[in-house]
mmCIF file of C-alpha atoms in Angstrom:
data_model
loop_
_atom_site.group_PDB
_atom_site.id
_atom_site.type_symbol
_atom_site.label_atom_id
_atom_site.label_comp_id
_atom_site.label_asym_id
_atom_site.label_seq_id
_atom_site.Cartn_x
_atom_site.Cartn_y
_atom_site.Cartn_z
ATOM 1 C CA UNK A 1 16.725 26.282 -8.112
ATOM 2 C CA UNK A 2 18.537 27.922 -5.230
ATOM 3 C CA UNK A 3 21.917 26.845 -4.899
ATOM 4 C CA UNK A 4 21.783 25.572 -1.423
ATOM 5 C CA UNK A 5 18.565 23.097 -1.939
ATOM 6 C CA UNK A 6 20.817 22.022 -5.250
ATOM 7 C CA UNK A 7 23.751 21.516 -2.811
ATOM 8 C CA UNK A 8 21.280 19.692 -0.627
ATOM 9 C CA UNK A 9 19.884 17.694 -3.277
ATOM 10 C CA UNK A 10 22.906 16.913 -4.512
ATOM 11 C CA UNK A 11 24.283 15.470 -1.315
ATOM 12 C CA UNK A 12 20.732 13.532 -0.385
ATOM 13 C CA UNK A 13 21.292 11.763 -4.277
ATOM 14 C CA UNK A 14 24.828 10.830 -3.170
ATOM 15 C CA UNK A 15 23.886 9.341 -0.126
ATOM 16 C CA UNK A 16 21.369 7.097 -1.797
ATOM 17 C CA UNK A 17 24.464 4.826 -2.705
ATOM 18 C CA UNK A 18 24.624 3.195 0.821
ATOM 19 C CA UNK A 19 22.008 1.397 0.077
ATOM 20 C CA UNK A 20 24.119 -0.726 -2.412
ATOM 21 C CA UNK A 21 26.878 -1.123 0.282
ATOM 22 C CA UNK A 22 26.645 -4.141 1.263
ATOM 23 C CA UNK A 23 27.644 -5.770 5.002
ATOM 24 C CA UNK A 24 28.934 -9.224 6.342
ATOM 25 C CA UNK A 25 25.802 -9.275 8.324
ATOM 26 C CA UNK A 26 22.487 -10.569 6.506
ATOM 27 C CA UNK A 27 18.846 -9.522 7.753
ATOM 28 C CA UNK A 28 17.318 -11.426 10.691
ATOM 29 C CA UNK A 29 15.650 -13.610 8.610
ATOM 30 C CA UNK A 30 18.957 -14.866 6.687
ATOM 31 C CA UNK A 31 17.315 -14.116 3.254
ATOM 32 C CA UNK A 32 19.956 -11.998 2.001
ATOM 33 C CA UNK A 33 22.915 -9.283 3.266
ATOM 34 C CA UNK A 34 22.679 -6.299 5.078
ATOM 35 C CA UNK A 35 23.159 -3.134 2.937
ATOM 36 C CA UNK A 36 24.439 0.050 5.261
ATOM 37 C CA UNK A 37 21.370 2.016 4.448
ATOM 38 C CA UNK A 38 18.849 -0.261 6.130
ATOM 39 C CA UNK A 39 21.259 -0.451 9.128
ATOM 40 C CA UNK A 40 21.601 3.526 9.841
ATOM 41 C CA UNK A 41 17.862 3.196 10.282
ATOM 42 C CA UNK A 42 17.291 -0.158 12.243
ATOM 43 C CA UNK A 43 20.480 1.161 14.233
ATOM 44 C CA UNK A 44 18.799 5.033 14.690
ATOM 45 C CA UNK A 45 15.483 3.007 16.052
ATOM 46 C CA UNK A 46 18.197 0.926 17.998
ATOM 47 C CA UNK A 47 19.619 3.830 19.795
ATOM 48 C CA UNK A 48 15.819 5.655 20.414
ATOM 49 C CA UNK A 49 14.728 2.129 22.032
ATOM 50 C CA UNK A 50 17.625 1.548 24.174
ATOM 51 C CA UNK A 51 18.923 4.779 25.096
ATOM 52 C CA UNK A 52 18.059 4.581 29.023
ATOM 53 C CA UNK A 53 20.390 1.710 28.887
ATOM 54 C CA UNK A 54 23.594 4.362 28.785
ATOM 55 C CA UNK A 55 25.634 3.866 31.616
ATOM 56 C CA UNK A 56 26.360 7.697 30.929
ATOM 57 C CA UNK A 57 24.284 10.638 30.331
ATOM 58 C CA UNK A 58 23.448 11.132 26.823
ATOM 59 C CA UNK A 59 21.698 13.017 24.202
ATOM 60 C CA UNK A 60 19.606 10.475 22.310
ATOM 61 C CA UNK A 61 18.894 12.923 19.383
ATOM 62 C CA UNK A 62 22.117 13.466 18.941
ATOM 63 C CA UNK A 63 23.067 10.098 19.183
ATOM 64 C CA UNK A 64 20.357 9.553 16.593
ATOM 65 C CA UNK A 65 21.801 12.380 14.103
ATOM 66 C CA UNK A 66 25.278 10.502 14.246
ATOM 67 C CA UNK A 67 23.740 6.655 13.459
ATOM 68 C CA UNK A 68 21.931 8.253 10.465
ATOM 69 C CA UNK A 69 25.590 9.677 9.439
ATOM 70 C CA UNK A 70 28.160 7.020 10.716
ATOM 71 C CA UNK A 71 28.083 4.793 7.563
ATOM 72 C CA UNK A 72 28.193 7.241 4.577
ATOM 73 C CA UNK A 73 31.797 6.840 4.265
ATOM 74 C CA UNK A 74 31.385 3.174 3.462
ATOM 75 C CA UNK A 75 30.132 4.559 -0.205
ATOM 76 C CA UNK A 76 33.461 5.244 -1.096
ATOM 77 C CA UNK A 77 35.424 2.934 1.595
ATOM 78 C CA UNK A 78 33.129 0.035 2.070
ATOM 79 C CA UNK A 79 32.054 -1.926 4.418
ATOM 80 C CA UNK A 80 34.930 -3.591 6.704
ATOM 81 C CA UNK A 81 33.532 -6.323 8.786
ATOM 82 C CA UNK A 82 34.272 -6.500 12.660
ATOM 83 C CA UNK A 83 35.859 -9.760 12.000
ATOM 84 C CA UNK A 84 37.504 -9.360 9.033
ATOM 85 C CA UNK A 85 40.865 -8.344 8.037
ATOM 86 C CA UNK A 86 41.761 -4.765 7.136
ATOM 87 C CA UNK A 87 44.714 -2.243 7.768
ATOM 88 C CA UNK A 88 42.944 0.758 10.006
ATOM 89 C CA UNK A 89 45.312 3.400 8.892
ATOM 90 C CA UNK A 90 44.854 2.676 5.455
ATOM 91 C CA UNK A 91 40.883 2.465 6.197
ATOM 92 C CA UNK A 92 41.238 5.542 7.937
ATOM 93 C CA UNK A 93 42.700 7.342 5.020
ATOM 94 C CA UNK A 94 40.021 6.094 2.686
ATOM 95 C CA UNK A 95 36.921 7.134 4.906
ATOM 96 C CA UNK A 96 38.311 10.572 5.750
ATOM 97 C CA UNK A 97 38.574 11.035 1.792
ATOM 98 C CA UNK A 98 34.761 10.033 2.043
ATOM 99 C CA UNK A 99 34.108 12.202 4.485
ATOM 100 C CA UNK A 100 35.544 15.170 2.970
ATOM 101 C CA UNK A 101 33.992 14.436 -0.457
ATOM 102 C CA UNK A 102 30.452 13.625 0.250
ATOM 103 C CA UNK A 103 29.943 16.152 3.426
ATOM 104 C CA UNK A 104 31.293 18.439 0.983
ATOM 105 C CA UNK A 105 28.599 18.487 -1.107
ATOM 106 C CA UNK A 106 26.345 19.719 1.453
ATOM 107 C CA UNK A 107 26.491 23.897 1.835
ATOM 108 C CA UNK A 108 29.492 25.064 3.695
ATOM 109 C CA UNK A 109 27.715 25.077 7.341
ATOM 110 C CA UNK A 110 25.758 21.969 7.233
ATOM 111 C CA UNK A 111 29.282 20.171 5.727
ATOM 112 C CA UNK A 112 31.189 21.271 8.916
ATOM 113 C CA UNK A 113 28.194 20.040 11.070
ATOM 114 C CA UNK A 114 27.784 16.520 9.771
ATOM 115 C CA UNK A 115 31.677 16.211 9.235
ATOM 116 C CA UNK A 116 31.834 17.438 13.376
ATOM 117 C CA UNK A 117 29.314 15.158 14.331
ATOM 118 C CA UNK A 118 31.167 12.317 12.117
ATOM 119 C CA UNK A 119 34.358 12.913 13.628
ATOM 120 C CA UNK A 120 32.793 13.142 16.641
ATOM 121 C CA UNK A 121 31.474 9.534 16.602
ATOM 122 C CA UNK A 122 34.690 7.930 14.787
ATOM 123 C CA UNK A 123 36.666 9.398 17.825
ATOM 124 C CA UNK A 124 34.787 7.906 20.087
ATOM 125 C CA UNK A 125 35.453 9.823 23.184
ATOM 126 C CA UNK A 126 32.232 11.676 24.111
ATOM 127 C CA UNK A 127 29.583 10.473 25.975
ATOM 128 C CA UNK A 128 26.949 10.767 23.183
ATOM 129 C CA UNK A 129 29.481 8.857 20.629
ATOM 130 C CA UNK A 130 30.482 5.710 23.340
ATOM 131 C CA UNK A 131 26.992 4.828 23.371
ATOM 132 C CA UNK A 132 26.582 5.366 19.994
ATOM 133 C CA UNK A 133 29.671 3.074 19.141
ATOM 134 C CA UNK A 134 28.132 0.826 21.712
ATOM 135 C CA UNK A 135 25.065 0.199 20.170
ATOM 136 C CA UNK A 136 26.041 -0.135 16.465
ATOM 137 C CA UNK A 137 28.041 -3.303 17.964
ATOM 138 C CA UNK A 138 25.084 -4.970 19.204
ATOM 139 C CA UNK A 139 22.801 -4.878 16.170
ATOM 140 C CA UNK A 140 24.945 -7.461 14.085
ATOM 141 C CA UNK A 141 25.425 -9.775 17.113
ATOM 142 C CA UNK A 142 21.800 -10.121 17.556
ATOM 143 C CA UNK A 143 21.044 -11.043 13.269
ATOM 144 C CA UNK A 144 23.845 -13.491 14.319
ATOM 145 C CA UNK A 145 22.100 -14.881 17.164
ATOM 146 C CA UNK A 146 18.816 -15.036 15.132
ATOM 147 C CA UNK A 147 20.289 -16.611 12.117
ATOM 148 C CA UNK A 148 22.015 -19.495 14.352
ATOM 149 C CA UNK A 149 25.654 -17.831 14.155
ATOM 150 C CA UNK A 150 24.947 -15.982 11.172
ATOM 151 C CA UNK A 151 28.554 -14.805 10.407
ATOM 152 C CA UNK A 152 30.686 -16.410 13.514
ATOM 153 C CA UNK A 153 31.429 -19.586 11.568
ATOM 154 C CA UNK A 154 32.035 -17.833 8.022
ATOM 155 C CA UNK A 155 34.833 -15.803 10.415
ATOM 156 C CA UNK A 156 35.670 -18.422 12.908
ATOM 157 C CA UNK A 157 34.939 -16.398 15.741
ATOM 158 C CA UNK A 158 35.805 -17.358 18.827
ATOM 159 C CA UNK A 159 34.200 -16.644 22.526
ATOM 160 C CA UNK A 160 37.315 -14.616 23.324
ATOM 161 C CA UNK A 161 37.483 -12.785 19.996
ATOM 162 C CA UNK A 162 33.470 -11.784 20.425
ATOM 163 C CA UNK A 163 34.603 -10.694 24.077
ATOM 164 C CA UNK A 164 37.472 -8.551 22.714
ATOM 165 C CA UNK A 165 35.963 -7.052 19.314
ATOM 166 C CA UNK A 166 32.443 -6.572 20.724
ATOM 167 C CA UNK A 167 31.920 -7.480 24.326
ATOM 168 C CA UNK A 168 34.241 -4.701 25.516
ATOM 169 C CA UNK A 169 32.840 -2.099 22.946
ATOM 170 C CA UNK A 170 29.206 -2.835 24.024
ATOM 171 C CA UNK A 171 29.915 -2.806 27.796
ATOM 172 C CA UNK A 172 31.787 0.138 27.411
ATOM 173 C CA UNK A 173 28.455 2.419 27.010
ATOM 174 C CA UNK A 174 25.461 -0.182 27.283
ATOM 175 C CA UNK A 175 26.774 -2.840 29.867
ATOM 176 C CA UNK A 176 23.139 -4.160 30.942
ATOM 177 C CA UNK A 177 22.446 -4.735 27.013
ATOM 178 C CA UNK A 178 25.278 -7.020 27.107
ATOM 179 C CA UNK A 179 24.884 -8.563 30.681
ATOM 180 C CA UNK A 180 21.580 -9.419 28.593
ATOM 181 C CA UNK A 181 22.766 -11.071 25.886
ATOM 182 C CA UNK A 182 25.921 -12.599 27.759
ATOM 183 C CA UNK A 183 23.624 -16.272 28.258
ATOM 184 C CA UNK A 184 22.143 -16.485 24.408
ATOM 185 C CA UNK A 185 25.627 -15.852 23.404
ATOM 186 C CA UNK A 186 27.257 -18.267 26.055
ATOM 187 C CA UNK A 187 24.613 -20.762 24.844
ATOM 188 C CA UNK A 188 25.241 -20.850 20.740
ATOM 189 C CA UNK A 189 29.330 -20.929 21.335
ATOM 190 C CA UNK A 190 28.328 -23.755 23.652
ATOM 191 C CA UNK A 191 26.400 -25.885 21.126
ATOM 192 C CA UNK A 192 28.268 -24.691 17.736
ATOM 193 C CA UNK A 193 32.116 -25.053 18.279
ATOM 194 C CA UNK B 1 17.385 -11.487 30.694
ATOM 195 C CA UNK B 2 15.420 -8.708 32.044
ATOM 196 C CA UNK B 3 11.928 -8.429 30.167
ATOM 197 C CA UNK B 4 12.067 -4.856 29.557
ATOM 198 C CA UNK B 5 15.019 -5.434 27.449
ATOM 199 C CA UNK B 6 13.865 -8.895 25.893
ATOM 200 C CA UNK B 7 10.850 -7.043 24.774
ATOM 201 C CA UNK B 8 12.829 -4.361 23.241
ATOM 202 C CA UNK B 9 14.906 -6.819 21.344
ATOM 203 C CA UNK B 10 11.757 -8.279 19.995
ATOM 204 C CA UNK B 11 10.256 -4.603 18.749
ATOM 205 C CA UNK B 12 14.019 -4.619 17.554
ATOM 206 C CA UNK B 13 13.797 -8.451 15.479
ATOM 207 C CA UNK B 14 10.783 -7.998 14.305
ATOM 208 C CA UNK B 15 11.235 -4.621 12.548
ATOM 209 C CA UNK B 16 13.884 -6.204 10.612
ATOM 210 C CA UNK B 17 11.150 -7.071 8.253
ATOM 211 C CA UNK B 18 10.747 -3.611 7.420
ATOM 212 C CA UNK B 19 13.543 -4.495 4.819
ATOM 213 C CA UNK B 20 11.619 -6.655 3.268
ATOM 214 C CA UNK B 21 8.811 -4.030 2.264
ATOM 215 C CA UNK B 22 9.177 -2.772 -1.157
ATOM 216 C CA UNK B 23 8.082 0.621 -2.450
ATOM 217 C CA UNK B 24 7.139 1.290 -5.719
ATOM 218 C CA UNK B 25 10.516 3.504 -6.438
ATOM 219 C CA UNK B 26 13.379 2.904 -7.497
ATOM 220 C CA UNK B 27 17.296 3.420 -5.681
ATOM 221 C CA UNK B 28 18.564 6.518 -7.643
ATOM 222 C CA UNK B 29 20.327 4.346 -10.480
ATOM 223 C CA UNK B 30 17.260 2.021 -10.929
ATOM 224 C CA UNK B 31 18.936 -0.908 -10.143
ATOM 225 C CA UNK B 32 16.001 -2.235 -7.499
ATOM 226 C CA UNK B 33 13.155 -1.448 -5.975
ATOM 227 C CA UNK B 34 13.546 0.524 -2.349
ATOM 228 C CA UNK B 35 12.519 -1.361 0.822
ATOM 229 C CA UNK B 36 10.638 0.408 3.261
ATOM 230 C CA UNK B 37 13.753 0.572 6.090
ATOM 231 C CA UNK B 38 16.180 2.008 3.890
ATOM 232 C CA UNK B 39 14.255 4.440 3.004
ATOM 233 C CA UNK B 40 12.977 5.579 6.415
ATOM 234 C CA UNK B 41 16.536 5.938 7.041
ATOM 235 C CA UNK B 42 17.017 8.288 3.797
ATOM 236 C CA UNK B 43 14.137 10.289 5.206
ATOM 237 C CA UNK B 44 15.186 10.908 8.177
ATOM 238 C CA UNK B 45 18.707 12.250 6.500
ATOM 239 C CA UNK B 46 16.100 14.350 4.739
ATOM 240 C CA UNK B 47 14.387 16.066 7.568
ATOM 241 C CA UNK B 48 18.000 16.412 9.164
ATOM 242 C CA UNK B 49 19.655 18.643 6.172
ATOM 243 C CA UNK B 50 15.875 20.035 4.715
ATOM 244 C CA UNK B 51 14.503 21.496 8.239
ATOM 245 C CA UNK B 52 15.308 24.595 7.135
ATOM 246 C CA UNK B 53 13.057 24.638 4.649
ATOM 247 C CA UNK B 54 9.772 24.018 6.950
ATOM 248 C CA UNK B 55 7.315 26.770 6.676
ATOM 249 C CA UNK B 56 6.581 26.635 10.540
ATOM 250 C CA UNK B 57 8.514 25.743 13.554
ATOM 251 C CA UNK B 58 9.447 22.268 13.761
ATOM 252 C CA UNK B 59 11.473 20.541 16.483
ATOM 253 C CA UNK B 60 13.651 18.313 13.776
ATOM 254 C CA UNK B 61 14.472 16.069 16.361
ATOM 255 C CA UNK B 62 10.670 15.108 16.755
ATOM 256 C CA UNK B 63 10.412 14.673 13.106
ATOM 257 C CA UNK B 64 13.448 12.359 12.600
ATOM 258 C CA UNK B 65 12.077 9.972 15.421
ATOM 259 C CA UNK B 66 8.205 10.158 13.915
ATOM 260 C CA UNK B 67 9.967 9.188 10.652
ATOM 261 C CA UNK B 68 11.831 6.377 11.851
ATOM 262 C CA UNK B 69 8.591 5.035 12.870
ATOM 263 C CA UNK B 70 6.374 6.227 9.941
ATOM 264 C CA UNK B 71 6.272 2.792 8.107
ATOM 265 C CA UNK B 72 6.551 0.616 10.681
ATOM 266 C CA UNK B 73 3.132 -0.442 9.816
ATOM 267 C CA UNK B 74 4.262 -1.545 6.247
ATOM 268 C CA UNK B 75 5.509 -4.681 7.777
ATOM 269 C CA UNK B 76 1.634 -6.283 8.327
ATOM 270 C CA UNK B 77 -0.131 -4.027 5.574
ATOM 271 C CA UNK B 78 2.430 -3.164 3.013
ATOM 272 C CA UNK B 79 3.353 -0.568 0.934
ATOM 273 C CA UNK B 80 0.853 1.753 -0.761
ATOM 274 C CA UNK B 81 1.917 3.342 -3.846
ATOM 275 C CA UNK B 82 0.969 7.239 -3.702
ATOM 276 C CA UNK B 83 0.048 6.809 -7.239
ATOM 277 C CA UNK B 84 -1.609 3.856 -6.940
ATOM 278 C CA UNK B 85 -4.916 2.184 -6.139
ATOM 279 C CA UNK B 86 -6.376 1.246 -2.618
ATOM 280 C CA UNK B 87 -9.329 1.769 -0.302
ATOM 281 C CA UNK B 88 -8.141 4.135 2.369
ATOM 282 C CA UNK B 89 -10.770 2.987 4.940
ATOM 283 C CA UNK B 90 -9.588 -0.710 4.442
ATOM 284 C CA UNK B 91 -5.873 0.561 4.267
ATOM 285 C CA UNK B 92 -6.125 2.445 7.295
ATOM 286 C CA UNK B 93 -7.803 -0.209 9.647
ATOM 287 C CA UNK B 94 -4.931 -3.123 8.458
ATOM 288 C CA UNK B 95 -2.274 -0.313 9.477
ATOM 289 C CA UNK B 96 -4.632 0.798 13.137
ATOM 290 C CA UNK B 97 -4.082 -3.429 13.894
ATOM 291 C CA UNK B 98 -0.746 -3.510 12.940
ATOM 292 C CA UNK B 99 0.292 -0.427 15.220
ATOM 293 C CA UNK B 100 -1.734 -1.991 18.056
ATOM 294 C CA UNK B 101 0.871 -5.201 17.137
ATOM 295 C CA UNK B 102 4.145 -4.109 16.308
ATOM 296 C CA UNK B 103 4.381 -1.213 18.754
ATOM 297 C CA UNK B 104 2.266 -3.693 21.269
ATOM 298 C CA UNK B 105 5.567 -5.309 21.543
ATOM 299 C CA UNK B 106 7.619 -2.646 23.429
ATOM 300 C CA UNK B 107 7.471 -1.939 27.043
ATOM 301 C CA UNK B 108 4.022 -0.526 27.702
ATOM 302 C CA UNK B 109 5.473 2.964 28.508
ATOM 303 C CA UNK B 110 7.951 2.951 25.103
ATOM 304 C CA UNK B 111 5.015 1.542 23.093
ATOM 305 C CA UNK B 112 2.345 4.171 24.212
ATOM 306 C CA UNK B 113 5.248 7.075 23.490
ATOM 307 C CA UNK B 114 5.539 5.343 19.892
ATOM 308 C CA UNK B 115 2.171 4.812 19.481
ATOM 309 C CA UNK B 116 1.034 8.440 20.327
ATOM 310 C CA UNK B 117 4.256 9.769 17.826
ATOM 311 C CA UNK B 118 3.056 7.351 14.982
ATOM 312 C CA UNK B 119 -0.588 8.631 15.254
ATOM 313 C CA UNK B 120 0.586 12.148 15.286
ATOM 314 C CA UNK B 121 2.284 11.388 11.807
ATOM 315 C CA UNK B 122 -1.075 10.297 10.587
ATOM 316 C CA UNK B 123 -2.867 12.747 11.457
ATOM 317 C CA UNK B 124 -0.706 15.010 9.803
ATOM 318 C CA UNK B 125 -2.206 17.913 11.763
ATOM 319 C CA UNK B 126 0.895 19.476 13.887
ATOM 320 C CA UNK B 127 3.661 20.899 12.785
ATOM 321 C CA UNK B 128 6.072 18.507 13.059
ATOM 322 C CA UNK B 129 3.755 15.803 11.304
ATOM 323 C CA UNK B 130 3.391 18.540 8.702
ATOM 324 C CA UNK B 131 6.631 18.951 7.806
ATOM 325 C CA UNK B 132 7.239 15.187 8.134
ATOM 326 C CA UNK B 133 4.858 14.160 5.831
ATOM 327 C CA UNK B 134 6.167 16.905 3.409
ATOM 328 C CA UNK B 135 9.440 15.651 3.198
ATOM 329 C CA UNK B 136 8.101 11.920 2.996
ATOM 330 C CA UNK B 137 6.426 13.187 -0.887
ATOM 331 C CA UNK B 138 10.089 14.916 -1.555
ATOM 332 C CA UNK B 139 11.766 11.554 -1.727
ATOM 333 C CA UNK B 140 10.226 9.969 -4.433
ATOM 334 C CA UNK B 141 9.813 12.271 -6.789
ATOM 335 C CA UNK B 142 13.674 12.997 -6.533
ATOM 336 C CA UNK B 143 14.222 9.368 -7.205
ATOM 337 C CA UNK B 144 11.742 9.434 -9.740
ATOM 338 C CA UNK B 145 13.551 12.941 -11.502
ATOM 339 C CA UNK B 146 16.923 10.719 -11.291
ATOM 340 C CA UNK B 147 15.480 7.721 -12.863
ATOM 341 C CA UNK B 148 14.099 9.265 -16.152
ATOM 342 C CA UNK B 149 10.835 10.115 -14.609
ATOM 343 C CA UNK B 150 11.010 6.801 -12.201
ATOM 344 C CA UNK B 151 7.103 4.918 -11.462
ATOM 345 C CA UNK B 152 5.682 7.915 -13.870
ATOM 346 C CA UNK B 153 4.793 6.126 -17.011
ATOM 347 C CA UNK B 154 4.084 3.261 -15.310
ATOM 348 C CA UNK B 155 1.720 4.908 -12.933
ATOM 349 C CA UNK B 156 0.670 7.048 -15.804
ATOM 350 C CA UNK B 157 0.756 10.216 -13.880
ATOM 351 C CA UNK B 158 -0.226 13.467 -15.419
ATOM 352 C CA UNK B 159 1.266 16.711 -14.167
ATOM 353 C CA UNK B 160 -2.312 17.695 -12.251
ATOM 354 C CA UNK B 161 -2.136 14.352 -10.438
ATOM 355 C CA UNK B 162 1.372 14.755 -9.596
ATOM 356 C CA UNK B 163 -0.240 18.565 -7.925
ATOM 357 C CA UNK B 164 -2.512 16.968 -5.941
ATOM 358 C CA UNK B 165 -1.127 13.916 -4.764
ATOM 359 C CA UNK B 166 2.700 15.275 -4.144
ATOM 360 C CA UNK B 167 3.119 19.170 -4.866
ATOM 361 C CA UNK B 168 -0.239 19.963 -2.236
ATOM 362 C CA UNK B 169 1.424 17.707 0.429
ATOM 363 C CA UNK B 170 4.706 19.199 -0.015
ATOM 364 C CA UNK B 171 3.769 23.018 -0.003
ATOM 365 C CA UNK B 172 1.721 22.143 2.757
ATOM 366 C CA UNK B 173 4.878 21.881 4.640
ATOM 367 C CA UNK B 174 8.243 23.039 2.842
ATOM 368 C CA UNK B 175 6.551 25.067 -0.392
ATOM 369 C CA UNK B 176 10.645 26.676 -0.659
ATOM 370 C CA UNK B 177 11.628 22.771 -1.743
ATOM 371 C CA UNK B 178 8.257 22.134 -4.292
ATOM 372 C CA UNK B 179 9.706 25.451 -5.882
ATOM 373 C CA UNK B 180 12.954 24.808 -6.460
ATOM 374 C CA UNK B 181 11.850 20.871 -7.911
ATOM 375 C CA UNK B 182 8.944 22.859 -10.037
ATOM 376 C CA UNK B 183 11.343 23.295 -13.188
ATOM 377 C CA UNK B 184 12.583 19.779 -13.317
ATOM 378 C CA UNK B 185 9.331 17.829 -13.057
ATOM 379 C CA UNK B 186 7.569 20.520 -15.603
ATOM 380 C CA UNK B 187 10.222 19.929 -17.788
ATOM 381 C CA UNK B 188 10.327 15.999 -17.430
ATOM 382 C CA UNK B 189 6.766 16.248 -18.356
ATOM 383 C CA UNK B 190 6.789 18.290 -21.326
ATOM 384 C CA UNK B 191 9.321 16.236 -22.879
ATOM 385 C CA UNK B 192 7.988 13.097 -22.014
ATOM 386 C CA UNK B 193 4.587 13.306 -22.371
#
């Protein structure tokens, strides 16, 4: 076998471990938790559905190519919920180990590519990365709002805390996909807590 | 709410359920059976690092969208074992209805644009839906090579259906990637059957 399509292979074996990482969110039926793998893709289809909501120009492909990436850390750093507690520096040290050993396994050109594009979305500073980070924070509030809370109570999320931790990230690249969502959220906090 | 984006959001729900599809393979360390979304995600990562090896020109960024999409259908007519038994006729009239559903639920523009790239994928007739489908048959026999030969025995696959039903479909598209897998499965086979 060639040695890049082993590289390749190699890489696309490693990857399959995201599908055991698990998140705080479950599916939108409540059966069971999220796993990372299953998100990159319902987040991907996310971004291709909702792209003209940008409030910036964008590339949607690319913004594809980095929701199908933005997770594969979590197979060596896990998952760290929006509303949980963690110390970011010390997160940040663990995913950019991830980063460097699982893009490395890819050839040397296609590593500095997806490790680019990674970077690219963790910095969050492009246009193609905002929206991006934008719409990877709606996903989980929507299995919330279809599994009555899902994880608000477990975290004792408050209004204020949604506004702060998601609100602000969502509006910052998709504010008419939160404008939307402003009166179903308005409406749970108001009959839950 | 505006309808155009309630109706996304319901495309958006109800796809959710494409987690609850299983495939006949296996996660790479057997531990459970693989659900339809995760591994349209995996695909996609496929087509993104693999393109290369397409035997024709392919726009990769068409192919990663059609195979976000591919299995949509799964979620009203399941999944259908490559190995195993069905009526295609029967198959592919449960799978016409639940396109005409599921993608029914978008914003009439979105769904005909969705509609027309899932069809394409059927077809399997342009290049991009070439390659696509190629890379769909690479999956599972890599899961199946990391899993001590996977759904083989159970499926009880000989190395001439394994030709027709996989190798064909991959050469078809990205014969450089059948080549380079050609040692492993021959020598799965010869020492396990």
């Amino acid at each position: 076998m060639s040695e890049r399509i082993a590289a390749q292979l190699a890489f696309l074996v490693e990857v399959d471990k995201l599908k055991s990482t698990l998140r705080a969110t479950t599916l939108c039926d409540g059966s069971r938790r999220e796993n990372s793998g299953e998100h990159s893709w319902h987040i991907a289809l996310y971004a291709m559905v909702m792209a003209e909501h940008s409030n910036r120009p964008i590339n949607v492909n690319r913004v594809i190519q980095m929701l199908l990436i933005h997770d594969i850390v979590e197979i060596d750093a896990g998952d760290n919920p929006i509303h949980g507690d963690h110390d970011p520096a010390e997160q940040d040290a663990v995913e950019q180990a991830a980063a460097d050993r699982i893009f490395g396994l890819l050839p040397s050109d296609q590593s500095a590519n997806f490790r680019a594009l990674w970077d690219e979305f963790e910095a969050a500073e492009t246009d193609d990365a905002i929206f991006a980070k934008s719409i990877d924070r709606v996903q989980p509030v929507i299995s919330n709002l279809e599994t009555d809370g899902g994880t608000w109570p477990e975290y004792k999320v408050t209004p204020a805390q949604l506004q702060t931790r998601v609100g602000t990230k969502v509006q910052r690249g998709a504010p008419a996909i939160w404008e939307a969502l402003k009166a179903r959220i308005d409406g749970w906090f108001a009959q839950n807590t």
